[in-house]
Every structure is written in C-alpha cells, then in structure tokens.
Coordinates of C-alpha atoms in Angstrom, one line a residue:
M1 CA -6.9 38.4 -33.6
V2 CA -10.4 37.6 -32.6
V3 CA -12.8 39.2 -30.4
R4 CA -12.4 38.2 -26.8
A5 CA -15.2 35.8 -25.8
R6 CA -15.8 34.6 -22.3
R7 CA -16.2 30.9 -21.9
W8 CA -19.3 29.9 -20.1
L9 CA -19.6 27.3 -17.4
T10 CA -22.9 25.5 -16.7
G11 CA -25.5 28.0 -15.5
G12 CA -23.5 30.9 -17.0
L13 CA -20.6 31.0 -14.5
V14 CA -17.5 32.6 -15.9
A15 CA -14.0 31.3 -16.1
V16 CA -11.3 31.4 -18.7
L17 CA -10.0 27.9 -18.9
G18 CA -7.3 26.3 -21.0
V19 CA -8.2 24.6 -24.3
A20 CA -6.8 21.1 -24.8
L21 CA -5.0 21.7 -28.1
L22 CA -2.5 19.8 -30.1
G23 CA 0.6 18.7 -28.2
G24 CA 4.2 18.8 -29.1
A25 CA 6.9 16.5 -27.9
G26 CA 5.5 13.7 -25.8
A27 CA 7.7 14.2 -22.7
A28 CA 5.9 15.4 -19.6
A29 CA 5.7 19.2 -19.3
P30 CA 7.8 20.8 -16.7
P31 CA 6.0 21.8 -13.5
A32 CA 4.3 25.1 -13.4
L33 CA 5.9 27.9 -11.5
A34 CA 4.5 28.4 -8.1
A35 CA 2.5 31.6 -7.6
P36 CA 4.3 33.9 -5.2
P37 CA 2.7 36.7 -3.2
V38 CA 1.4 39.3 -5.7
T39 CA 4.0 42.0 -6.2
A40 CA 4.4 44.2 -9.2
P41 CA 7.5 43.4 -11.3
R42 CA 10.2 45.9 -12.0
P43 CA 8.7 48.4 -14.6
A44 CA 9.1 46.9 -18.0
A45 CA 7.8 49.7 -20.2
P46 CA 10.4 51.9 -21.9
A47 CA 10.5 55.7 -21.6
A48 CA 7.7 57.6 -23.4
G49 CA 8.2 57.6 -27.1
R50 CA 10.9 54.9 -27.1
D51 CA 10.7 51.3 -28.1
P52 CA 12.4 48.5 -26.0
A53 CA 16.0 48.2 -27.2
P54 CA 17.4 44.8 -28.1
V55 CA 18.6 43.0 -25.0
R56 CA 22.2 41.9 -24.3
V57 CA 22.3 38.1 -23.7
P58 CA 24.4 37.0 -20.7
A59 CA 27.1 34.6 -21.7
R60 CA 25.8 31.8 -19.5
Y61 CA 22.8 31.3 -21.7
L62 CA 24.8 31.0 -24.9
Q63 CA 27.2 28.6 -23.2
Q64 CA 24.5 26.1 -22.0
Q65 CA 24.6 22.5 -23.1
V66 CA 21.4 21.3 -24.7
R67 CA 20.2 17.7 -25.0
W68 CA 18.6 17.0 -28.4
E69 CA 16.3 14.0 -28.7
P70 CA 13.9 12.8 -31.4
C71 CA 10.5 14.5 -31.1
D72 CA 7.7 12.1 -30.4
F73 CA 5.7 13.6 -33.4
D74 CA 8.6 12.8 -35.7
Y75 CA 7.1 9.5 -36.7
F76 CA 3.8 11.1 -37.7
V77 CA 5.6 13.8 -39.7
R78 CA 7.5 11.2 -41.6
S79 CA 4.5 9.0 -42.2
I80 CA 3.0 12.0 -44.1
A81 CA 6.3 12.9 -45.8
P82 CA 8.6 9.9 -45.9
S83 CA 11.5 11.9 -47.3
A84 CA 11.4 14.4 -44.3
P85 CA 14.5 14.5 -42.1
E86 CA 14.3 13.6 -38.4
T87 CA 13.0 16.4 -36.2
R88 CA 14.7 16.7 -32.8
C89 CA 13.5 18.5 -29.7
A90 CA 15.2 20.2 -26.8
D91 CA 14.6 22.7 -24.0
L92 CA 16.5 26.0 -24.0
V93 CA 17.0 27.8 -20.7
V94 CA 16.1 31.5 -20.9
P95 CA 15.6 34.3 -18.4
M96 CA 12.0 34.8 -17.2
D97 CA 12.6 38.6 -17.8
W98 CA 15.1 39.3 -20.5
R99 CA 15.5 42.9 -19.3
H100 CA 16.4 41.8 -15.7
P101 CA 17.7 38.3 -16.1
D102 CA 18.9 38.0 -12.5
D103 CA 15.6 39.1 -10.8
H104 CA 13.7 35.8 -11.3
P105 CA 14.2 32.0 -11.8
D106 CA 15.1 30.9 -15.3
I107 CA 12.4 29.2 -17.5
T108 CA 12.6 26.8 -20.5
V109 CA 11.4 27.2 -24.0
A110 CA 10.7 24.0 -26.0
V111 CA 12.2 24.0 -29.6
A112 CA 12.2 21.5 -32.5
L113 CA 14.8 21.5 -35.3
S114 CA 15.1 19.5 -38.5
L115 CA 18.1 19.9 -40.9
A116 CA 17.5 20.4 -44.6
T117 CA 18.0 17.3 -46.7
G118 CA 19.4 19.5 -49.5
R119 CA 21.4 22.7 -49.6
S120 CA 19.9 24.8 -46.8
Q121 CA 18.9 28.4 -47.4
G122 CA 18.9 29.0 -43.6
L123 CA 16.6 28.8 -40.6
L124 CA 12.8 29.1 -41.0
A125 CA 10.3 29.2 -38.2
L126 CA 6.5 29.2 -38.3
N127 CA 3.9 30.4 -35.8
P128 CA 0.2 29.5 -36.5
G129 CA -1.4 32.1 -34.3
G130 CA -2.9 32.5 -30.9
P131 CA -1.5 33.9 -28.7
G132 CA -1.0 31.1 -26.2
L133 CA -1.0 28.2 -28.7
P134 CA 1.5 25.4 -28.4
A135 CA 3.2 25.1 -31.8
L136 CA 6.2 22.9 -31.3
D137 CA 5.2 20.5 -34.1
N138 CA 3.6 23.0 -36.4
T139 CA 6.5 24.0 -38.7
A140 CA 7.2 20.3 -39.5
L141 CA 3.5 19.5 -39.9
F142 CA 2.8 22.3 -42.3
A143 CA 5.9 21.4 -44.3
A144 CA 4.9 17.7 -44.4
S145 CA 1.3 18.2 -45.4
E146 CA 1.5 21.2 -47.7
R147 CA 5.1 21.9 -48.8
P148 CA 7.7 19.1 -48.4
R149 CA 10.1 21.3 -50.4
L150 CA 10.6 23.2 -47.2
F151 CA 12.4 20.1 -45.8
R152 CA 14.9 20.2 -48.7
E153 CA 15.7 23.9 -48.6
Y154 CA 15.4 25.0 -45.0
D155 CA 16.4 24.0 -41.5
L156 CA 13.0 24.1 -39.8
L157 CA 12.5 25.5 -36.4
G158 CA 9.4 24.9 -34.3
F159 CA 8.8 26.3 -30.8
D160 CA 6.2 26.5 -28.0
P161 CA 6.0 30.2 -26.9
R162 CA 7.0 30.8 -23.3
G163 CA 4.4 29.9 -20.8
F164 CA 2.6 27.4 -23.0
G165 CA 2.8 23.8 -24.3
R166 CA 6.1 22.1 -23.4
S167 CA 7.8 25.3 -22.4
T168 CA 7.7 26.2 -18.7
P169 CA 3.9 26.6 -18.2
A170 CA 2.2 29.6 -16.7
S171 CA -1.3 29.4 -15.3
C172 CA -4.1 31.4 -13.8
R173 CA -5.4 30.1 -10.5
G174 CA -8.7 31.1 -9.0
S175 CA -11.1 30.0 -6.3
A176 CA -13.9 27.7 -7.5
R177 CA -16.1 29.0 -4.7
A178 CA -15.5 32.6 -5.9
A179 CA -16.3 31.5 -9.5
A180 CA -19.6 29.9 -8.3
A181 CA -20.5 33.2 -6.5
L182 CA -20.2 35.3 -9.7
P183 CA -23.5 36.6 -11.1
V184 CA -25.3 34.9 -13.9
V185 CA -26.7 36.3 -17.1
A186 CA -28.8 34.3 -19.5
D187 CA -27.7 36.0 -22.7
P188 CA -24.9 38.7 -22.6
R189 CA -26.2 40.0 -26.0
V190 CA -29.0 41.6 -24.0
R191 CA -27.2 44.7 -22.7
G192 CA -28.2 46.2 -19.4
R193 CA -27.2 46.8 -15.8
A194 CA -27.1 43.1 -14.9
T195 CA -24.8 42.3 -17.9
H196 CA -22.5 45.2 -17.1
R197 CA -22.2 44.1 -13.5
W198 CA -21.4 40.6 -14.5
E199 CA -18.7 41.7 -16.9
V200 CA -17.0 43.9 -14.2
V201 CA -16.9 41.2 -11.5
S202 CA -15.8 38.5 -13.9
A203 CA -13.0 40.6 -15.3
R204 CA -11.8 41.5 -11.8
Y205 CA -11.9 37.9 -10.8
E206 CA -9.8 36.9 -13.8
A207 CA -7.2 39.7 -13.3
R208 CA -6.7 38.7 -9.7
A209 CA -6.3 35.0 -10.6
C210 CA -3.6 35.7 -13.3
T211 CA -0.8 37.1 -11.1
A212 CA 1.7 34.2 -11.0
E213 CA 5.4 35.1 -11.2
L214 CA 5.7 34.3 -14.9
T215 CA 2.5 36.0 -16.1
P216 CA 3.8 39.5 -16.4
F217 CA 6.5 38.2 -18.7
L218 CA 4.3 36.5 -21.3
G219 CA 4.2 39.4 -23.7
T220 CA 5.2 39.4 -27.3
Q221 CA 8.5 41.3 -26.7
Q222 CA 9.7 38.6 -24.3
T223 CA 8.8 36.0 -26.9
V224 CA 10.7 38.0 -29.6
E225 CA 13.8 37.8 -27.3
D226 CA 13.3 34.0 -26.9
L227 CA 13.1 33.6 -30.7
E228 CA 16.2 35.8 -31.3
F229 CA 18.1 34.0 -28.6
T230 CA 17.2 30.6 -30.2
R231 CA 18.5 31.9 -33.6
A232 CA 21.7 33.2 -32.0
Y233 CA 22.3 30.0 -29.9
L234 CA 21.9 27.8 -33.0
Q235 CA 24.2 30.1 -35.0
S236 CA 26.8 29.9 -32.2
R237 CA 26.8 26.1 -32.8
R238 CA 27.6 26.3 -36.5
P239 CA 31.1 25.7 -37.8
A240 CA 33.4 28.7 -38.1
G241 CA 32.6 30.7 -41.2
D242 CA 29.1 29.2 -41.5
R243 CA 26.7 32.1 -41.5
R244 CA 23.6 30.0 -42.3
Y245 CA 21.6 31.3 -39.3
E246 CA 22.6 34.9 -39.3
R247 CA 19.1 35.8 -40.3
L248 CA 15.8 34.2 -39.4
N249 CA 13.2 33.4 -42.0
Y250 CA 9.6 33.2 -40.9
V251 CA 6.0 32.4 -41.7
G252 CA 3.3 33.8 -39.4
F253 CA -0.4 33.4 -39.4
S254 CA -2.9 35.6 -37.5
Y255 CA -1.2 36.5 -34.1
G256 CA 1.9 35.1 -35.7
T257 CA 1.9 38.2 -37.9
W258 CA 2.0 40.4 -34.8
L259 CA 4.9 38.3 -33.4
G260 CA 6.7 38.4 -36.7
A261 CA 6.3 42.2 -37.2
W262 CA 7.6 42.8 -33.6
Y263 CA 10.6 40.6 -34.3
A264 CA 11.4 42.4 -37.6
D265 CA 11.0 45.8 -35.9
T266 CA 13.2 44.8 -33.0
Y267 CA 15.9 42.9 -35.0
P268 CA 15.8 44.3 -38.6
S269 CA 19.4 43.1 -39.4
R270 CA 18.4 39.6 -38.3
T271 CA 15.3 39.5 -40.4
G272 CA 15.2 37.3 -43.5
R273 CA 12.2 36.4 -45.6
F274 CA 9.1 37.1 -43.6
L275 CA 5.7 36.0 -44.9
L276 CA 2.9 37.4 -42.8
D277 CA -0.5 35.8 -43.6
S278 CA -3.9 37.0 -42.2
N279 CA -2.5 40.1 -40.6
M280 CA -3.5 41.8 -37.5
D281 CA -2.9 45.5 -37.6
W282 CA 0.5 45.2 -35.9
T283 CA 1.0 48.9 -36.0
A284 CA -2.0 49.4 -33.6
S285 CA -2.9 48.2 -30.2
M286 CA -4.4 44.9 -29.1
D287 CA -7.5 46.8 -28.0
A288 CA -7.9 48.4 -31.4
N289 CA -7.6 45.1 -33.1
Q290 CA -10.3 43.6 -30.8
A291 CA -12.6 46.5 -31.6
S292 CA -12.6 45.6 -35.3
D293 CA -13.6 42.0 -34.8
P294 CA -17.4 42.3 -34.5
A295 CA -17.8 43.9 -38.0
S296 CA -15.5 41.4 -39.7
F297 CA -17.1 38.3 -38.2
Q298 CA -20.6 39.8 -39.1
R299 CA -19.4 40.3 -42.7
R300 CA -18.1 36.8 -43.0
R301 CA -21.3 35.2 -41.6
D302 CA -23.8 37.5 -43.4
R303 CA -22.2 38.1 -46.7
M304 CA -20.3 34.8 -47.3
F305 CA -21.6 32.0 -45.2
F306 CA -25.4 32.8 -45.2
P307 CA -25.4 33.3 -49.1
W308 CA -23.6 30.0 -49.4
V309 CA -26.2 28.2 -47.2
A310 CA -28.9 29.7 -49.3
R311 CA -27.3 28.5 -52.5
H312 CA -27.4 25.0 -51.0
A313 CA -31.0 25.2 -49.7
R314 CA -31.8 21.7 -51.0
T315 CA -29.1 20.3 -48.8
Y316 CA -29.7 22.2 -45.6
G317 CA -33.2 23.6 -45.8
L318 CA -32.4 26.8 -43.8
G319 CA -33.6 29.3 -46.4
T320 CA -33.3 30.2 -50.0
T321 CA -31.9 33.7 -49.5
A322 CA -29.2 35.1 -47.2
A323 CA -31.9 37.2 -45.5
A324 CA -34.0 34.1 -44.9
V325 CA -31.1 32.2 -43.5
R326 CA -30.3 35.1 -41.1
R327 CA -33.9 35.2 -39.9
R328 CA -33.8 31.4 -39.4
Y329 CA -30.6 31.8 -37.4
E330 CA -32.3 34.3 -35.1
Q331 CA -35.3 32.0 -34.7
I332 CA -33.0 29.1 -33.8
R333 CA -31.0 31.2 -31.4
A334 CA -34.1 32.3 -29.5
G335 CA -35.4 28.7 -29.4
V336 CA -32.1 27.3 -28.0
L337 CA -32.1 30.0 -25.4
A338 CA -35.6 29.0 -24.3
S339 CA -34.7 25.3 -24.4
Y340 CA -31.7 25.9 -22.2
A341 CA -33.7 28.0 -19.8
D342 CA -36.2 25.2 -19.2
G343 CA -33.4 22.7 -18.6
R344 CA -33.9 20.5 -21.6
S345 CA -31.0 21.7 -23.8
P346 CA -27.3 21.3 -22.7
A347 CA -26.4 24.2 -25.0
T348 CA -27.5 27.8 -25.1
A349 CA -27.5 30.8 -27.5
T350 CA -23.9 31.7 -26.8
D351 CA -22.9 28.1 -27.6
L352 CA -24.5 28.5 -31.0
D353 CA -22.7 31.8 -31.7
R354 CA -19.4 30.5 -30.8
E355 CA -19.6 27.1 -32.5
V356 CA -20.6 28.8 -35.8
L357 CA -17.9 31.4 -35.3
L358 CA -15.2 28.8 -35.0
L359 CA -16.2 27.2 -38.3
L360 CA -16.1 30.5 -40.2
Y361 CA -12.3 30.6 -40.2
S362 CA -11.9 28.1 -43.0
D363 CA -13.9 27.7 -46.3
R364 CA -13.7 23.9 -45.8
D365 CA -15.7 24.2 -42.6
F366 CA -18.8 25.8 -44.2
P367 CA -20.6 22.4 -44.6
A368 CA -19.8 21.6 -40.9
A369 CA -21.1 25.1 -39.9
A370 CA -24.4 24.5 -41.8
E371 CA -24.8 21.1 -40.2
T372 CA -24.2 22.6 -36.8
L373 CA -26.9 25.2 -37.4
R374 CA -29.3 22.3 -38.3
D375 CA -28.4 20.5 -35.1
Y376 CA -29.2 23.7 -33.1
A377 CA -32.4 24.0 -35.0
E378 CA -33.4 20.6 -33.6
L379 CA -32.3 21.7 -30.1
A380 CA -34.7 24.6 -30.4
E381 CA -37.6 22.3 -31.1
P382 CA -39.6 20.5 -28.3
A383 CA -39.1 17.2 -30.1
G384 CA -35.4 17.6 -30.7
D385 CA -34.3 14.7 -28.5
D386 CA -31.7 13.4 -31.0
A387 CA -30.1 16.8 -31.2
V388 CA -29.9 16.9 -27.4
T389 CA -28.1 13.6 -27.4
R390 CA -25.6 14.8 -30.1
A391 CA -25.0 18.0 -28.2
R392 CA -24.2 16.1 -25.0
A393 CA -21.9 13.8 -26.9
R394 CA -20.0 16.7 -28.4
A395 CA -19.6 18.2 -24.9
R396 CA -18.1 14.9 -23.7
D397 CA -15.7 14.7 -26.6
A398 CA -12.4 15.6 -25.1
S399 CA -10.6 15.5 -28.4
A400 CA -12.7 18.3 -29.9
P401 CA -11.9 22.0 -29.4
T402 CA -13.7 23.7 -26.6
R403 CA -17.3 24.1 -27.5
P404 CA -18.3 27.6 -28.3
G405 CA -19.9 29.4 -25.4
R406 CA -19.0 26.8 -22.7
V407 CA -16.3 24.6 -21.4
T408 CA -16.3 21.4 -19.4
R409 CA -15.8 22.3 -15.7
P410 CA -12.3 21.1 -14.8
A411 CA -11.5 19.0 -11.8
V412 CA -11.5 21.1 -8.7
E413 CA -8.9 20.4 -6.0
D414 CA -8.7 22.4 -2.8
D415 CA -11.2 24.9 -4.2
E416 CA -8.9 25.8 -7.1
L417 CA -9.6 26.4 -10.8
T418 CA -6.6 26.7 -13.2
W419 CA -6.4 27.8 -16.8
D420 CA -4.0 29.0 -19.4
P421 CA -3.3 32.7 -19.3
A422 CA -3.5 33.3 -23.0
L423 CA -5.2 36.7 -22.6
A424 CA -2.2 37.8 -20.5
V425 CA -0.2 38.2 -23.6
R426 CA -2.7 40.7 -24.9
C427 CA -2.8 42.5 -21.6
N428 CA 1.0 42.7 -21.5
D429 CA 1.4 43.9 -25.1
S430 CA -0.8 47.1 -25.0
V431 CA -2.2 49.7 -22.6
W432 CA -5.9 49.0 -22.3
S433 CA -8.6 51.5 -21.5
R434 CA -9.5 51.6 -17.8
D435 CA -12.6 53.6 -18.5
V436 CA -15.1 50.9 -17.7
A437 CA -18.2 52.9 -18.7
A438 CA -16.7 53.8 -22.1
V439 CA -15.8 50.2 -22.8
Q440 CA -19.3 49.0 -22.0
R441 CA -20.9 51.7 -24.0
R442 CA -18.8 50.5 -27.0
T443 CA -20.0 46.9 -26.4
D444 CA -23.6 48.0 -26.2
V445 CA -23.3 49.7 -29.6
D446 CA -21.5 46.7 -31.1
A447 CA -24.1 44.3 -29.8
R448 CA -26.8 46.4 -31.6
R449 CA -24.9 47.0 -34.9
Q450 CA -23.2 43.6 -35.1
P451 CA -25.4 41.2 -33.1
F452 CA -23.6 38.0 -34.1
V453 CA -20.6 38.5 -31.7
G454 CA -20.6 42.3 -31.0
Y455 CA -21.4 41.5 -27.4
W456 CA -18.0 39.6 -27.2
N457 CA -16.1 42.9 -27.7
A458 CA -16.5 43.4 -24.0
L459 CA -14.6 44.3 -20.9
T460 CA -11.7 41.9 -20.1
M461 CA -9.3 41.4 -17.3
C462 CA -6.8 43.7 -19.2
T463 CA -8.8 46.7 -17.9
Y464 CA -7.8 45.6 -14.4
W465 CA -4.3 44.3 -15.3
P466 CA -1.9 45.2 -12.5
F467 CA 1.3 45.0 -14.5
P468 CA 2.9 47.5 -16.9
A469 CA 2.6 46.8 -20.6
L470 CA 5.8 46.4 -22.7
T471 CA 4.6 48.0 -26.0
R472 CA 6.3 49.1 -29.2
T473 CA 5.6 51.2 -32.3
V474 CA 6.1 49.0 -35.3
D475 CA 7.4 50.7 -38.4
L476 CA 9.8 48.1 -39.8
V477 CA 12.6 50.7 -40.4
G478 CA 15.7 48.9 -41.5
A479 CA 14.1 45.5 -42.1
P480 CA 13.8 43.8 -45.5
T481 CA 10.4 44.1 -47.2
V482 CA 7.9 41.7 -45.7
L483 CA 5.3 39.9 -47.8
M484 CA 1.7 40.4 -46.5
V485 CA -1.1 38.1 -47.6
Q486 CA -4.8 38.9 -46.8
S487 CA -8.3 37.8 -47.8
E488 CA -10.8 40.7 -48.1
G489 CA -13.4 38.8 -46.0
D490 CA -11.1 37.5 -43.2
P491 CA -13.3 37.3 -40.1
A492 CA -10.6 37.2 -37.4
T493 CA -8.1 39.7 -38.8
A494 CA -10.0 42.3 -40.7
Y495 CA -8.8 43.4 -44.2
E496 CA -9.1 47.0 -43.1
G497 CA -6.5 46.5 -40.3
A498 CA -4.0 44.7 -42.6
L499 CA -4.4 47.6 -45.1
R500 CA -3.6 50.1 -42.3
A501 CA -0.5 48.2 -41.3
H502 CA 0.6 48.1 -45.0
R503 CA 0.0 51.8 -45.5
A504 CA 1.9 52.6 -42.3
T505 CA 5.0 50.8 -43.6
P506 CA 5.5 52.1 -47.2
G507 CA 8.2 50.4 -49.0
R508 CA 8.7 47.9 -46.2
S509 CA 5.7 45.7 -46.9
R510 CA 4.2 44.3 -50.1
L511 CA 0.5 43.3 -49.9
V512 CA -1.2 40.4 -51.8
S513 CA -5.0 40.7 -51.4
V514 CA -7.3 37.8 -52.3
Q515 CA -10.6 39.0 -53.7
D516 CA -14.0 37.4 -52.9
E517 CA -12.3 35.3 -50.2
G518 CA -12.7 35.1 -46.4
Q519 CA -10.3 32.3 -45.5
H520 CA -8.2 32.9 -42.4
G521 CA -4.8 31.5 -43.3
L522 CA -4.2 31.5 -47.0
Y523 CA -0.7 30.4 -47.8
L524 CA -0.4 26.6 -47.7
S525 CA -4.2 26.3 -47.6
G526 CA -4.7 25.8 -51.4
V527 CA -7.7 28.1 -51.7
S528 CA -5.7 30.5 -54.0
P529 CA -3.1 29.0 -56.4
C530 CA -2.0 32.6 -57.1
V531 CA -1.1 33.0 -53.4
E532 CA 0.7 29.7 -53.4
R533 CA 2.9 30.8 -56.4
I534 CA 3.7 34.1 -54.9
G535 CA 4.5 32.7 -51.5
D536 CA 6.7 30.0 -53.0
A537 CA 8.6 32.5 -55.1
F538 CA 9.3 34.6 -52.1
L539 CA 10.3 31.8 -49.6
F540 CA 12.4 29.7 -52.1
A541 CA 13.8 32.4 -54.4
G542 CA 13.4 35.7 -52.5
T543 CA 11.3 37.1 -55.2
L544 CA 8.6 39.6 -54.2
P545 CA 5.8 40.8 -56.5
A546 CA 6.8 44.0 -58.3
E547 CA 3.9 45.8 -56.7
D548 CA 0.9 45.2 -54.5
T549 CA -1.2 42.4 -56.1
V550 CA -4.8 41.2 -56.2
C551 CA -5.2 37.4 -56.5
P552 CA -8.3 35.4 -57.4
T553 CA -9.6 32.6 -55.3
T554 CA -11.4 29.3 -55.9
P555 CA -15.1 28.4 -55.3
L556 CA -16.4 27.6 -51.9
P557 CA -17.3 23.9 -51.2
G558 CA -20.0 22.7 -53.6
D559 CA -20.0 25.9 -55.6
R560 CA -19.2 25.9 -59.3
A561 CA -18.0 29.5 -59.4
V562 CA -16.6 32.2 -57.2
H563 CA -19.3 34.5 -55.9
P564 CA -18.4 38.2 -55.4
L565 CA -18.0 39.9 -52.1
V566 CA -18.4 43.6 -52.5
S567 CA -15.5 45.2 -50.4
G568 CA -12.5 47.4 -50.6
V569 CA -10.1 45.4 -52.7
A570 CA -9.2 47.0 -56.0
G571 CA -8.8 45.0 -59.2
T572 CA -10.7 42.2 -60.9
P573 CA -8.7 39.0 -61.1
G574 CA -9.9 36.1 -63.3
R575 CA -12.1 33.4 -61.8
Q576 CA -10.7 30.0 -61.1
R577 CA -12.3 26.6 -60.9
V578 CA -11.2 23.6 -58.8
R579 CA -9.9 20.6 -60.7
P580 CA -10.1 17.5 -58.5
A581 CA -7.0 15.3 -58.5
A582 CA -7.1 11.6 -58.9
P583 CA -6.5 9.7 -55.6
T584 CA -3.1 8.2 -55.1
A585 CA -1.2 6.8 -52.1
R586 CA 0.8 10.1 -51.9
A587 CA -2.5 12.0 -52.0
D588 CA -3.8 9.8 -49.1
R589 CA -0.7 10.7 -47.1
A590 CA -1.2 14.4 -48.0
E591 CA -4.8 14.3 -46.9
R592 CA -3.8 12.9 -43.5
G593 CA -1.4 15.8 -43.2
R594 CA -4.1 18.3 -44.3
R595 CA -6.4 17.0 -41.6
A596 CA -3.6 17.6 -39.1
V597 CA -3.1 21.2 -40.4
Q598 CA -6.9 21.7 -40.3
R599 CA -6.9 20.6 -36.6
I600 CA -4.1 23.2 -36.0
R601 CA -6.2 25.9 -37.7
R602 CA -9.2 25.0 -35.6
A603 CA -7.0 25.0 -32.5
V604 CA -5.9 28.5 -33.4
A605 CA -9.5 29.6 -33.7
A606 CA -10.3 28.2 -30.3
A607 CA -7.1 29.6 -28.7
E608 CA -7.8 33.1 -30.1
L609 CA -11.1 33.1 -28.2
G610 CA -9.2 32.8 -24.9

C-alpha cells in the first residue's frame, strides 16, 4: 500500500489515468462494459459485526467449457528457463457480483496455468501487488527468473484480477472539458484554501467518473471469490480421487498480502502454504494503511537513501552528509518549481517527488534515484538545457512507467477521458471518512511533519464513493499459520503495520523481519539469503521457523557493509557481504529474467500510486 497520489496533467489539471504496465497474453482484451445510468447496486455489505460468508457457486459456472491455448509470454518464460513447462491461458466466466449472480451480466477472468514437470505439491498462485495490476504472466516470470524449482514442484497459476489486464476491463470515464475546468495549484505541498478546494472538486470529479456497472464489484472480496472459484474449477477437472487442488498455495507481495489474508480468512480450509511478503496491515482499513505511508516513505528517503547518497558523494556530488543531501533536495525542488513556472522545464516539483519515490521501493534502484536527482538539479539551473531534453525524452518514452507527478494526456475522443479504476478497489474494501475537513487537517499536518510525500495522504474519491463497501475483519481463525516477511524500513508497507497484523493474529502468523533493510518485496529478490532459505523451506517443505525470526541483509549497491537503520526490530543478526558470481550463459538468462521481475516491481510501484 502506498499513499494515494494524484497524477498531474500539464498545467496541474487532475485526472487519474491508467498506467501502461506489463501485459499478459497477447490476445486482444475483451471490450469494456458499457457504463449504464448510475444506480446504486444491491447493498453488498454484511450485517453489522458479520463478515461476508463464502458464496455458493451456481452449477453453470463449474460446468463451463474452457479453451486453453499457449500464452503469448510462454516463449519468453522458456527463453529464461528452458526447462519450464508450457504455460497455457484461458478466460473463465464468473458473475459480476458473486452475491447476486443473476443481477448483472457475467464477466471473464484471465488465468494462466502450467503443470509441474515433477511430482506436483499442488496449485500455487502469486500476486505482485497493486491493486489494479495485471499479473497474468507474473507467477511464471518470478519462477523462471528467481526460482525454477517452482516449475518442478507446483502447478503454477497466474491471473489478472477482475477489471484489469486481459480480464473484462473496467474503466472510469470523465469529461475532458470538465477536467480542463478543474482548478490548478502549483504545489500541493503548500497547504491552504486553494489546495483544499482543488482536492475537493478533483475527488468529486473522479468519483462521478468511476460509476460504470462493474466498478462497484472490483473489491478484494469479489476477487477472493474469483480466486476460490478458479481453484474449485481446476479441482473439478482433476481425475477422481486426485485431491491435488483441494488447497491453494500462494505468494503475495504488498497489496497481494491483503488479498491473501482475505482469502485465508474467508476460506481457511482451502488455505495451503501462504507466504505474505511486504505486508499491509490487513487487519485494518485501507484508510488506516494510507495514513501510515508518509512516515514510512520519509524514513526510507531520509534514513536510508540520503545517507547512501552521502556515502557516494564522489559519484553524485549531492552532499557529504544525509542532512546536506536533504538540503540539496529542497534546493533542487524549489528550483524545478520555479523553472516549471516560467515555462522552461517540462517537469515540476511533484514530478521530482514522485520519480524519486518510485525508485525507493528497490535497493537496486538507489543509483537510478541518485542520477534522477542529478537530472533534476540541472533542470533547476538556468543553463540546464541538456536536462530539459532528457526530461522531455522520458516523458515521450511510452515503455517507461508513468512519470511521477504527471502523465501523458490521453487521446480525447468525444470529450471523454478514460482511465483504470484501480482506486475503486480501495474504495470498495473499506469505509472511508466523509469528514472532509478532518481529512484535510490530517493532510496539512502530514505535509508539515513528512514533507516528502505527506501532502499525498490527501482527500480521494473514496470520500465521495456512492457504493457500499464490502469489508471484513481478518483474524485468520481456522487457517494454517501464514509466513509473513517484512523489512524494517519498507517505504510502501510500513513495518509497524505488519507488526500490528502479526500481533492481531497470534499463533496464526509467523513473522520474519529483516533488519537494516528497506526493500519492498524481499522473497525472490536476493537481498537477504536468510529470507530466501526460510521462504524455500516453507514453500517446498512446509517448514516454518520455530519462532519469529530476525534476518540480516546484504549491503546496498556500492557499499561494502550493511549500515544500521535504528528502528523497532529486535535482535542483532550477523552482517553479510555480497559475493559476485562469475558470468555464465545461465546467469545471462537469469539476468534477463531479473530485469523482467524488476519491471514488474516498478509497475507495482506505479500502480500503487493510482
């Protein structure tokens, strides 16, 4: 979970637009559902104090015939891991609303499946985060690049969550003229009446635009039912007596931990080995998770990234102490804001904040983040023509994630803007405060205390959401113990939130903390060999650590040792050093796979901002 940031159009106009992320199968996506007149759906929320009960699947869905075809990413997967099995894709028909399946047209959910090359331990799915991120190819790509053993021991399931990717798409549709009429603010970090008004009218505009028929049914509980139906459907196709798919095994990162915890809480008897990495506080609300983001991103930047930049002052020239780097950051930010105001710079201060933020998720991106800061330093200078050229080139690069703080204006037809309704998942999952003044007072405080991105913890369309939320209280009663993995400096899912979720589920979760680390997404990243060993023992042998464990990490890029981050993780694990491996053909293939996984992780970061 990451603080909700608005994406800025040229001149500061607001719209929340879809991010062009990694695709799944190559077939054309099915047409988006037409937006009917806005009417509230049948109330979805359970009675007070009760969680939604598991749904009863109408027989017609289990009896459907599905056409499986090779996925168009299969060739790439097997170019990375030649021993990988073929991955086949299909569309499963599911109800738009699992609780009232006859009230709306059916939709499709895109799935991918590969069968184990050895003796299968069952079905394993992976979700990289989001919400709203296409993930059809992600299970296979993570296996191919980081853990080919998964192909031998598991049947691997990939899926695009409902509403996104190759599943029946949902969209928000708004008037381009109405967007152009929205007020403009130069820097939303400057809190005041103009910024408050801008937030209100923008959030209302977005809420009105996101009212298509499918949008109210994009919440996590509906996705849980899709996932459970997929498991049940595949099990129904197994030979008599084959109970291979009676339980679902799962790896979830970031929002994927929220989805995984909701599944385990809804279907504890169908829950197998669940590894939840970089945890949201899935026992709390989406609003509460968002409220913790400013402090965790400020910590990652000020106490990990800035000290790293200072240690490499000879390379980057941005300061020799963390305090000096922070002062330089503020100077650069002010200069870029001025350059944008006079029309010379294509980027502004919020672009700087967002671009740096996206590169703080992964340790490997620290050098790129420092180079980005140097580019912005040139943008802030009157003679920075080369930086202006590079910034414009980045804005034109359609293969790159959406640039922080701004997006390319989409093609406008018939005065219509369209974008992916990723934020709708969060609106549907929790009841959000409708006290506008209180939310804005909180943002004002966050902007002062955590100036990096505290101003992004702002009013969203969820305050004006016209549909009932389908919430649940997650306690994991009856589920097998889940394995939680968390770095103490994680910027997007704060350690404190993961700890609260762990303490709220005593005996039903085991926590592995990684000290002096801020990587978002630990397992299969290689930053902590200790985590890799524990994760492998759990997934492949079902072995959990006997107790909560603190793991060490490895040095940041270019560092010779791990530098401490003072925080709340108990224990003092031993330090580890990186031993570079000699290059081989296999290593070259693995590196191509790691680059693909890194693109996925960056796509997750970009999607979480939506």
